[in-house]
Backbone as JSON, one array per atom type, in Angstrom:
{
  "sequence": "MTYVIAQPCVDVKDKACIEECPVDCIYEGQRSLYIHPDECVDCGACEPVCPVEAIFYEDDTPEEWKDYYKANVEFFDELGSPGGASKLGLIERDHPVIAALPPQAE",
  "N": [[0.98, -1.36, -0.16], [0.17, 2.17, -0.27], [0.42, 5.59, -0.57], [-1.03, 8.41, -2.51], [-1.34, 10.97, -4.74], [-3.87, 12.97, -6.05], [-6.02, 14.72, -8.82], [-6.8, 17.23, -7.5], [-4.29, 17.95, -7.4], [-3.24, 18.94, -9.52], [-1.89, 21.15, -11.48], [-0.86, 22.84, -9.63], [0.81, 21.99, -7.27], [1.8, 22.58, -4.78], [3.95, 21.61, -2.79], [4.19, 21.42, -0.01], [3.87, 18.97, 0.72], [6.43, 17.7, -0.3], [8.18, 19.39, 1.48], [7.62, 18.17, 4.12], [7.66, 15.44, 4.17], [9.8, 11.95, 5.07], [11.15, 10.56, 3.64], [12.03, 11.53, 1.41], [10.65, 10.46, -1.38], [8.26, 11.85, -3.14], [7.94, 13.4, -5.86], [8.37, 15.98, -8.3], [6.75, 16.41, -11.48], [5.82, 17.78, -14.55], [3.25, 18.66, -14.2], [2.34, 17.72, -12.57], [2.35, 16.34, -8.67], [4.06, 13.68, -7.8], [3.98, 10.41, -5.77], [6.56, 7.65, -5.48], [5.41, 4.72, -5.51], [7.26, 2.3, -4.64], [9.14, 3.4, -2.69], [8.11, 4.79, -0.62], [7.16, 4.76, 2.4], [5.06, 4.79, 4.17], [3.92, 6.41, 5.88], [2.83, 8.94, 6.32], [2.61, 11.61, 6.46], [2.74, 13.17, 4.7], [-0.13, 14.45, 4.13], [-1.29, 14.83, 5.66], [-0.61, 18.16, 5.26], [-1.11, 18.61, 3.16], [-2.44, 21.28, 1.32], [-4.63, 21.62, -0.74], [-6.06, 18.84, -0.78], [-5.06, 16.59, -1.67], [-4.02, 14.64, -1.59], [-4.18, 10.73, -0.63], [-4.72, 7.63, 1.13], [-3.79, 4.53, -0.58], [-6.05, 3.3, -0.47], [-7.94, 4.66, 0.16], [-8.89, 6.51, -1.67], [-10.59, 8.35, -3.79], [-13.69, 6.85, -5.2], [-13.87, 8.77, -7.74], [-11.12, 9.79, -8.51], [-9.91, 7.18, -8.62], [-7.68, 6.85, -10.77], [-5.61, 7.66, -10.26], [-4.27, 6.36, -8.75], [-2.96, 4.54, -10.29], [-1.44, 6.09, -12.38], [0.29, 6.92, -10.39], [1.54, 5.09, -9.93], [2.66, 3.9, -12.34], [4.12, 6.66, -13.83], [6.19, 6.31, -12.75], [7.35, 4.0, -14.04], [9.28, 3.78, -16.61], [11.11, 6.02, -15.19], [12.16, 4.62, -13.05], [13.59, 3.55, -10.15], [14.41, 6.12, -8.02], [15.75, 6.76, -6.01], [15.33, 8.84, -4.38], [13.75, 11.72, -4.57], [14.77, 14.89, -4.74], [17.36, 14.57, -5.82], [16.55, 14.79, -8.52], [15.1, 16.77, -8.97], [12.41, 18.89, -11.15], [10.83, 16.52, -13.47], [10.38, 16.15, -16.43], [7.76, 15.63, -17.65], [4.56, 14.05, -17.62], [2.13, 12.13, -16.23], [-0.2, 10.04, -18.8], [-2.61, 10.34, -18.03], [-2.55, 12.36, -16.65], [-1.42, 14.77, -18.11], [-3.23, 14.99, -20.27], [-5.3, 16.33, -19.01], [-7.33, 19.11, -19.06], [-6.3, 22.61, -18.61], [-5.89, 22.82, -14.84], [-5.43, 25.14, -12.91], [-6.55, 28.69, -11.65]],
  "CA": [[0.09, 0.13, 0.31], [0.83, 3.71, -0.57], [-0.25, 6.76, -0.69], [-1.46, 8.92, -4.04], [-1.39, 12.0, -5.2], [-4.59, 13.06, -7.15], [-6.11, 15.33, -9.66], [-6.36, 18.7, -6.78], [-2.77, 18.46, -7.23], [-2.52, 19.28, -11.12], [-1.05, 22.84, -12.01], [-0.79, 23.79, -8.44], [1.99, 21.56, -7.13], [2.25, 23.31, -3.72], [5.3, 21.13, -2.59], [4.04, 21.46, 1.3], [4.15, 17.28, 0.94], [7.83, 17.42, -0.42], [9.05, 19.12, 2.53], [7.26, 17.08, 5.23], [8.31, 13.81, 3.34], [11.15, 11.95, 5.71], [12.17, 9.34, 2.66], [12.42, 12.31, -0.16], [9.58, 10.09, -2.29], [7.64, 12.98, -3.69], [8.56, 13.49, -7.15], [8.04, 16.51, -9.47], [6.32, 16.07, -12.59], [5.48, 18.56, -15.26], [2.11, 19.15, -13.87], [1.5, 17.3, -10.83], [3.65, 16.1, -7.73], [3.62, 11.96, -7.78], [4.65, 9.58, -4.67], [6.69, 6.78, -5.83], [4.99, 3.52, -5.02], [8.16, 1.13, -3.74], [9.71, 4.15, -1.89], [7.02, 5.73, -0.02], [6.99, 4.46, 3.86], [3.6, 4.79, 4.43], [4.55, 7.14, 7.03], [1.02, 9.53, 6.11], [3.21, 12.84, 6.92], [2.76, 14.39, 3.72], [-1.49, 14.08, 3.79], [-1.97, 16.21, 6.61], [0.04, 19.38, 4.82], [-1.44, 19.45, 1.22], [-3.53, 22.7, 1.24], [-5.35, 21.53, -1.82], [-6.12, 17.32, 0.34], [-5.05, 16.08, -2.72], [-3.41, 12.94, -1.18], [-4.87, 10.08, -0.08], [-4.03, 6.66, 1.54], [-4.62, 4.05, -1.77], [-7.8, 2.65, -0.18], [-9.2, 5.52, 0.64], [-8.68, 7.38, -3.09], [-12.02, 8.83, -3.52], [-14.02, 6.64, -6.66], [-13.72, 9.78, -9.08], [-9.96, 9.33, -8.55], [-9.05, 5.99, -8.82], [-6.89, 6.16, -12.26], [-4.58, 8.53, -9.95], [-3.33, 5.12, -7.86], [-2.08, 3.68, -11.79], [-0.77, 7.09, -12.89], [1.39, 7.4, -10.01], [2.68, 3.95, -9.88], [3.51, 4.28, -13.68], [4.64, 7.44, -13.94], [7.63, 5.72, -12.79], [7.73, 2.94, -15.22], [10.74, 4.42, -17.3], [12.56, 6.32, -14.46], [12.38, 3.56, -11.99], [13.61, 3.72, -8.54], [16.19, 7.08, -7.97], [16.09, 6.82, -4.34], [14.97, 10.1, -3.53], [13.47, 13.29, -5.84], [15.57, 15.76, -4.33], [19.02, 14.58, -6.62], [16.16, 14.55, -9.46], [14.29, 17.91, -9.57], [11.29, 18.71, -12.13], [10.97, 15.84, -14.44], [9.9, 17.4, -17.48], [6.7, 14.67, -17.93], [3.61, 13.74, -16.65], [1.2, 10.35, -16.73], [-0.47, 10.43, -19.69], [-3.68, 10.75, -17.54], [-2.65, 13.98, -16.56], [-1.53, 15.23, -19.67], [-4.32, 15.29, -21.36], [-5.98, 17.25, -18.4], [-7.63, 20.94, -19.4], [-5.45, 23.62, -17.8], [-6.73, 23.2, -13.72], [-5.34, 26.45, -11.64], [-7.21, 29.28, -12.5]],
  "C": [[0.91, 1.36, -0.09], [0.15, 4.9, -0.22], [0.11, 7.46, -2.28], [-1.53, 10.23, -4.21], [-2.78, 12.21, -6.15], [-5.16, 14.22, -7.76], [-6.57, 16.46, -8.73], [-4.69, 19.21, -7.03], [-2.37, 19.52, -8.74], [-2.74, 20.8, -11.57], [-1.22, 23.84, -11.04], [0.33, 23.67, -7.93], [2.5, 22.64, -5.98], [3.58, 22.97, -2.71], [5.11, 21.1, -0.8], [4.55, 19.64, 1.81], [5.88, 17.71, 0.68], [8.63, 17.76, 1.08], [8.7, 18.7, 3.63], [7.86, 15.56, 4.88], [9.71, 13.53, 3.73], [11.77, 11.04, 4.98], [12.26, 9.86, 1.04], [11.73, 11.09, -1.22], [8.62, 10.72, -2.91], [8.78, 13.76, -4.87], [7.92, 14.77, -8.01], [7.66, 16.3, -10.74], [6.15, 17.37, -13.24], [4.26, 19.54, -14.7], [1.49, 18.91, -12.46], [2.92, 16.57, -9.96], [3.13, 13.91, -7.97], [3.92, 11.12, -6.9], [5.26, 8.05, -5.32], [6.23, 5.51, -4.85], [6.13, 2.6, -3.67], [9.17, 2.74, -2.7], [9.28, 4.73, -0.93], [7.05, 4.93, 1.53], [5.86, 4.31, 4.73], [3.23, 5.25, 5.45], [2.96, 8.61, 7.3], [1.42, 10.88, 6.72], [2.5, 13.76, 5.86], [0.81, 14.84, 3.67], [-1.63, 15.29, 4.45], [-1.57, 17.86, 5.82], [-0.23, 19.98, 3.58], [-2.63, 20.16, 1.68], [-4.64, 22.4, 0.42], [-6.27, 19.76, -1.11], [-6.31, 16.78, -1.05], [-4.51, 14.66, -2.65], [-4.11, 12.28, -0.35], [-3.53, 8.78, -0.14], [-4.74, 5.68, -0.19], [-5.51, 3.52, -1.43], [-8.29, 3.61, 0.28], [-8.98, 6.85, -0.66], [-10.43, 7.3, -3.34], [-12.46, 8.33, -5.36], [-13.42, 7.43, -8.27], [-12.35, 9.74, -9.91], [-8.91, 8.36, -8.86], [-8.01, 5.88, -9.56], [-5.51, 6.93, -11.65], [-3.57, 7.24, -9.4], [-2.52, 4.53, -9.63], [-1.3, 4.6, -12.08], [0.42, 7.64, -12.28], [2.41, 6.44, -10.12], [3.28, 3.91, -11.76], [4.18, 5.48, -14.3], [6.2, 6.99, -13.87], [8.37, 4.36, -13.31], [9.51, 3.13, -15.93], [12.0, 4.79, -16.74], [13.07, 5.24, -13.5], [13.09, 3.58, -10.0], [14.78, 4.33, -8.46], [16.51, 6.96, -7.16], [16.05, 8.23, -3.85], [15.33, 10.67, -4.55], [14.5, 14.33, -5.39], [16.25, 15.7, -5.77], [18.02, 14.78, -8.22], [15.56, 16.03, -10.06], [13.48, 17.96, -10.73], [11.97, 17.42, -13.24], [10.02, 16.32, -15.53], [8.67, 16.56, -18.32], [5.73, 14.81, -17.03], [3.03, 12.51, -17.55], [0.39, 11.25, -17.88], [-2.06, 11.22, -19.09], [-3.76, 12.04, -17.07], [-2.59, 14.94, -17.35], [-2.43, 15.93, -20.06], [-5.27, 15.89, -20.17], [-6.4, 18.9, -18.97], [-6.55, 21.52, -18.12], [-6.66, 23.8, -16.18], [-6.83, 24.14, -12.39], [-5.93, 27.21, -12.65], [-6.35, 30.49, -12.18]]
}
């Protein structure tokens, strides 16, 4: 099990969760943040600091955002497990589910 970042983060990327994460498993894509499912230790530190309430425990992700679990997992298919987001910085791509969304921020 892992935590998932869902639609409310798209085009917002507040990054409070990145600062709170003790294992550096939250990566920054072009339009959204992503939690690495193999690096996350399920501590939950990221969830309460998210100002847009976009982070959910995998089993608690609202039905309307269930595809975001797959997006978080598949985002790392070609990236693998780098062992920490801070050394990579911005990753110039997004999962197709997120890339296809219309602009979310106002």
